[in-house]
Amino acid sequence: MTINVLVIDDSITCCRVLSEYLMQLDINRVEYCTDPGSGIKILTKYAKDYQIVVVDLHMPNMDGIEFLMNLSDIGYRGGVIIASSMESSIIEAAAQVVINSSIRLLGALTKPVSTKQLKLCIERLFMMEADLSPKPVSISIDELQRALNENKVVPYFQAQMDAKTGQIIGFEVLCRLQLGQRLQLVTPDRFIELAESHNLLNDLTEKLLQKAFAQWKLISQDDACIDCSLSINLSPEQLNQAHWPNRLLQYCHDNQMQAAKLTIEITENQALSEQSQFSNITRLRVHEFGVAIDDFGTGYTNLTQLCCLPISELKLDMIFVRGIHQDPLAQTILKSLQDISAKLGIRLVAEGVEDPLDLDYLEGVENLLLQGYLICRPKPFNDLMRWLKAHKKVGRGEFNVSDMANDESLANNESLVNASVKSSPLISAELFKTRTSNYTI
C-alpha cells in the first residue's frame, strides 16, 4: 500500500533532510510544509492522502503541541512522528500530551534524527495498520471446514511471567489448525478472517475451548501453575453476542474452574466501538471474569477513556516493546501505563519480549508481567509440560545441556542463551538459538 508523508517544520533545511532520509525507506511520496497552519488546512482536506505526519515542536505562529491538538480535533487517523531539537525532557512531555489524546504516536525523536529511528517508526505504522502489510495466503474454506469436521483444532499455550521474580502468572491460549496429516500447523492469520466471513468462528472457538479447558485441568495441577490464570480471545463479533458470558460460565463449571481465573482478551478498538460491546464487557466483569485490553497502543484509545473501562488487565502491544531499551517514547508510554494500572489496580503485561536488551530493561520495571518468545514460545500441551519441568529444574539450578538431548522440542529449536546475556529466571528455560523472531501470534 502507498505510504505518503507530510513533514511540518519551519526550517526548509530540516524539511529537505527529513525528506531525503524518508525517501531512502521506500516511502512513496514526501511533501513538506513550513507553516503549521497551512499543514492543518492540507490535512483537513486531504487527511487520507497522508499516512504519516512528521512535526517539529518549536515553530512560529503555531507550536507543535497546538498543531497536534488541532490534528486530533480534525480526527486524523495516520501516524505522527515528533522530531525536535528541543531538550529531551520537553520532547517526552510533548509525547505525554499526545499519548493522552487520540493520536497514534509513532516516535518522539531528538534532532538530528537518523534513518534507523525513522525506520522503526514506519515499522510501527505497518504493525498498527494490518492493511499496510502483505497478508499471508489464507487456507481454503474446504480446508477450514475439513479441519473443523475432523476436530483438528490445536490449543497452544504461552506463559506470562512476573518481570522481577520469574514466577509464572498465567497462560494465553492460542489457536492452531492441523490440515490433514501435515506436521506444520497453521497460524490464525491464515484462517481467522475466513472463519468470520463464513460464520464459523463460534464453531472454531467452541472446539478450541473444549480442548483447552480439558488440557488446562492437567496444566493447573502442576505446582508451578496452581495459582495461574488462563486467557482466551473473543472477537468483536463474539463480544456482541449475548450468550458468551453464560457459555463461559458453563465451561468453568464443567471444568471446576473459578471464573476469576479466566481472562477474556479483547482488542483496544473493540472495547470502545459500540455500546453493546461495553455492556458485555461489564457483564463479563459482573460474572467475575477478567477482561484484558489486548494490543494496547495500536488503536485510538486515550488514557482518560481507558480509566472508564471495567477491565482487569492491560497488554502493551509489541510495537512499543521491541527496542524499548533505547526508545524514549516506548519508555514514556510504559511509565504512563504503569501509573494508570496502579491507579486502577489492574495487571500490566508487556507483549512480544524477544530481545535480551529489552528484557534487561523490563526486569527493572515494577509490577509488570512479560510475555513473548524470549519468555516462553507458544507450545502445545505435551511441549508445555516438558517446558514446565525444565523451568523448575532451572529454578533449582539443576538444568544442564544434556537435558536438551532428551527433549526434542528443545533440541531442535533452542540452545543455550549466549554467555554475554546475564542469567535471568525469565529466559533460562526458554533456550533458543536466535534472539529475533517473527512474533505473528
PDB file of N, CA and C in Angstrom, residues 235-270:
ATOM      1  N   SER A 235     -13.585 -12.348  19.565  1.00  0.00           N
ATOM      2  CA  SER A 235     -13.597 -11.346  18.503  1.00  0.00           C
ATOM      3  C   SER A 235     -14.637 -10.275  18.812  1.00  0.00           C
ATOM      4  N   PRO A 236     -14.581  -9.111  18.105  1.00  0.00           N
ATOM      5  CA  PRO A 236     -15.619  -8.084  18.294  1.00  0.00           C
ATOM      6  C   PRO A 236     -17.019  -8.628  18.039  1.00  0.00           C
ATOM      7  N   GLU A 237     -17.162  -9.465  17.021  1.00  0.00           N
ATOM      8  CA  GLU A 237     -18.470 -10.046  16.712  1.00  0.00           C
ATOM      9  C   GLU A 237     -18.963 -10.918  17.863  1.00  0.00           C
ATOM     10  N   GLN A 238     -18.066 -11.711  18.433  1.00  0.00           N
ATOM     11  CA  GLN A 238     -18.467 -12.583  19.529  1.00  0.00           C
ATOM     12  C   GLN A 238     -18.812 -11.787  20.782  1.00  0.00           C
ATOM     13  N   LEU A 239     -18.096 -10.694  20.994  1.00  0.00           N
ATOM     14  CA  LEU A 239     -18.385  -9.874  22.169  1.00  0.00           C
ATOM     15  C   LEU A 239     -19.784  -9.274  22.088  1.00  0.00           C
ATOM     16  N   ASN A 240     -20.293  -9.123  20.886  1.00  0.00           N
ATOM     17  CA  ASN A 240     -21.650  -8.601  20.688  1.00  0.00           C
ATOM     18  C   ASN A 240     -22.734  -9.650  20.939  1.00  0.00           C
ATOM     19  N   GLN A 241     -22.329 -10.907  21.048  1.00  0.00           N
ATOM     20  CA  GLN A 241     -23.295 -11.997  21.199  1.00  0.00           C
ATOM     21  C   GLN A 241     -23.583 -12.227  22.691  1.00  0.00           C
ATOM     22  N   ALA A 242     -24.844 -12.122  23.050  1.00  0.00           N
ATOM     23  CA  ALA A 242     -25.226 -12.109  24.465  1.00  0.00           C
ATOM     24  C   ALA A 242     -24.976 -13.432  25.179  1.00  0.00           C
ATOM     25  N   HIS A 243     -24.815 -14.527  24.452  1.00  0.00           N
ATOM     26  CA  HIS A 243     -24.732 -15.839  25.110  1.00  0.00           C
ATOM     27  C   HIS A 243     -23.347 -16.155  25.669  1.00  0.00           C
ATOM     28  N   TRP A 244     -22.317 -15.412  25.261  1.00  0.00           N
ATOM     29  CA  TRP A 244     -20.956 -15.833  25.623  1.00  0.00           C
ATOM     30  C   TRP A 244     -20.647 -15.809  27.128  1.00  0.00           C
ATOM     31  N   PRO A 245     -21.074 -14.792  27.876  1.00  0.00           N
ATOM     32  CA  PRO A 245     -20.793 -14.852  29.326  1.00  0.00           C
ATOM     33  C   PRO A 245     -21.342 -16.127  29.980  1.00  0.00           C
ATOM     34  N   ASN A 246     -22.583 -16.499  29.654  1.00  0.00           N
ATOM     35  CA  ASN A 246     -23.154 -17.723  30.233  1.00  0.00           C
ATOM     36  C   ASN A 246     -22.453 -18.974  29.718  1.00  0.00           C
ATOM     37  N   ARG A 247     -22.052 -18.940  28.454  1.00  0.00           N
ATOM     38  CA  ARG A 247     -21.345 -20.099  27.888  1.00  0.00           C
ATOM     39  C   ARG A 247     -20.010 -20.299  28.595  1.00  0.00           C
ATOM     40  N   LEU A 248     -19.316 -19.214  28.869  1.00  0.00           N
ATOM     41  CA  LEU A 248     -18.029 -19.317  29.560  1.00  0.00           C
ATOM     42  C   LEU A 248     -18.215 -19.768  31.002  1.00  0.00           C
ATOM     43  N   LEU A 249     -19.273 -19.314  31.622  1.00  0.00           N
ATOM     44  CA  LEU A 249     -19.587 -19.796  32.976  1.00  0.00           C
ATOM     45  C   LEU A 249     -19.798 -21.305  32.977  1.00  0.00           C
ATOM     46  N   GLN A 250     -20.456 -21.817  31.936  1.00  0.00           N
ATOM     47  CA  GLN A 250     -20.689 -23.248  31.831  1.00  0.00           C
ATOM     48  C   GLN A 250     -19.374 -24.003  31.683  1.00  0.00           C
ATOM     49  N   TYR A 251     -18.462 -23.465  30.851  1.00  0.00           N
ATOM     50  CA  TYR A 251     -17.141 -24.095  30.704  1.00  0.00           C
ATOM     51  C   TYR A 251     -16.422 -24.146  32.051  1.00  0.00           C
ATOM     52  N   CYS A 252     -16.476 -23.056  32.798  1.00  0.00           N
ATOM     53  CA  CYS A 252     -15.809 -23.027  34.099  1.00  0.00           C
ATOM     54  C   CYS A 252     -16.441 -24.038  35.056  1.00  0.00           C
ATOM     55  N   HIS A 253     -17.768 -24.105  35.062  1.00  0.00           N
ATOM     56  CA  HIS A 253     -18.462 -25.046  35.940  1.00  0.00           C
ATOM     57  C   HIS A 253     -18.110 -26.484  35.591  1.00  0.00           C
ATOM     58  N   ASP A 254     -18.122 -26.807  34.296  1.00  0.00           N
ATOM     59  CA  ASP A 254     -17.849 -28.179  33.857  1.00  0.00           C
ATOM     60  C   ASP A 254     -16.414 -28.610  34.139  1.00  0.00           C
ATOM     61  N   ASN A 255     -15.518 -27.643  34.258  1.00  0.00           N
ATOM     62  CA  ASN A 255     -14.100 -27.965  34.449  1.00  0.00           C
ATOM     63  C   ASN A 255     -13.578 -27.542  35.825  1.00  0.00           C
ATOM     64  N   GLN A 256     -14.512 -27.314  36.758  1.00  0.00           N
ATOM     65  CA  GLN A 256     -14.159 -26.955  38.135  1.00  0.00           C
ATOM     66  C   GLN A 256     -13.136 -25.807  38.193  1.00  0.00           C
ATOM     67  N   MET A 257     -13.419 -24.761  37.437  1.00  0.00           N
ATOM     68  CA  MET A 257     -12.529 -23.606  37.364  1.00  0.00           C
ATOM     69  C   MET A 257     -13.269 -22.355  37.823  1.00  0.00           C
ATOM     70  N   GLN A 258     -12.642 -21.548  38.643  1.00  0.00           N
ATOM     71  CA  GLN A 258     -13.247 -20.303  39.077  1.00  0.00           C
ATOM     72  C   GLN A 258     -13.284 -19.309  37.913  1.00  0.00           C
ATOM     73  N   ALA A 259     -14.387 -18.591  37.788  1.00  0.00           N
ATOM     74  CA  ALA A 259     -14.492 -17.589  36.721  1.00  0.00           C
ATOM     75  C   ALA A 259     -13.393 -16.537  36.846  1.00  0.00           C
ATOM     76  N   ALA A 260     -12.984 -16.236  38.061  1.00  0.00           N
ATOM     77  CA  ALA A 260     -11.945 -15.221  38.286  1.00  0.00           C
ATOM     78  C   ALA A 260     -10.589 -15.645  37.729  1.00  0.00           C
ATOM     79  N   LYS A 261     -10.437 -16.958  37.455  1.00  0.00           N
ATOM     80  CA  LYS A 261      -9.180 -17.453  36.892  1.00  0.00           C
ATOM     81  C   LYS A 261      -9.172 -17.411  35.361  1.00  0.00           C
ATOM     82  N   LEU A 262     -10.263 -16.956  34.755  1.00  0.00           N
ATOM     83  CA  LEU A 262     -10.355 -16.889  33.292  1.00  0.00           C
ATOM     84  C   LEU A 262     -10.418 -15.432  32.855  1.00  0.00           C
ATOM     85  N   THR A 263      -9.523 -15.050  31.954  1.00  0.00           N
ATOM     86  CA  THR A 263      -9.489 -13.686  31.424  1.00  0.00           C
ATOM     87  C   THR A 263      -9.848 -13.710  29.946  1.00  0.00           C
ATOM     88  N   ILE A 264     -10.717 -12.799  29.542  1.00  0.00           N
ATOM     89  CA  ILE A 264     -11.100 -12.682  28.136  1.00  0.00           C
ATOM     90  C   ILE A 264     -10.369 -11.489  27.553  1.00  0.00           C
ATOM     91  N   GLU A 265      -9.588 -11.733  26.519  1.00  0.00           N
ATOM     92  CA  GLU A 265      -8.822 -10.669  25.876  1.00  0.00           C
ATOM     93  C   GLU A 265      -9.612 -10.090  24.715  1.00  0.00           C
ATOM     94  N   ILE A 266      -9.677  -8.760  24.668  1.00  0.00           N
ATOM     95  CA  ILE A 266     -10.351  -8.065  23.585  1.00  0.00           C
ATOM     96  C   ILE A 266      -9.432  -6.964  23.068  1.00  0.00           C
ATOM     97  N   THR A 267      -9.558  -6.616  21.794  1.00  0.00           N
ATOM     98  CA  THR A 267      -8.661  -5.612  21.225  1.00  0.00           C
ATOM     99  C   THR A 267      -9.040  -4.229  21.720  1.00  0.00           C
ATOM    100  N   GLU A 268      -8.089  -3.314  21.632  1.00  0.00           N
ATOM    101  CA  GLU A 268      -8.288  -1.956  22.136  1.00  0.00           C
ATOM    102  C   GLU A 268      -9.480  -1.266  21.477  1.00  0.00           C
ATOM    103  N   ASN A 269      -9.537  -1.249  20.155  1.00  0.00           N
ATOM    104  CA  ASN A 269     -10.637  -0.582  19.462  1.00  0.00           C
ATOM    105  C   ASN A 269     -11.965  -1.287  19.713  1.00  0.00           C
ATOM    106  N   GLN A 270     -11.897  -2.598  19.876  1.00  0.00           N
ATOM    107  CA  GLN A 270     -13.098  -3.395  20.135  1.00  0.00           C
ATOM    108  C   GLN A 270     -13.796  -2.928  21.416  1.00  0.00           C
TER     109      GLN A 270
END
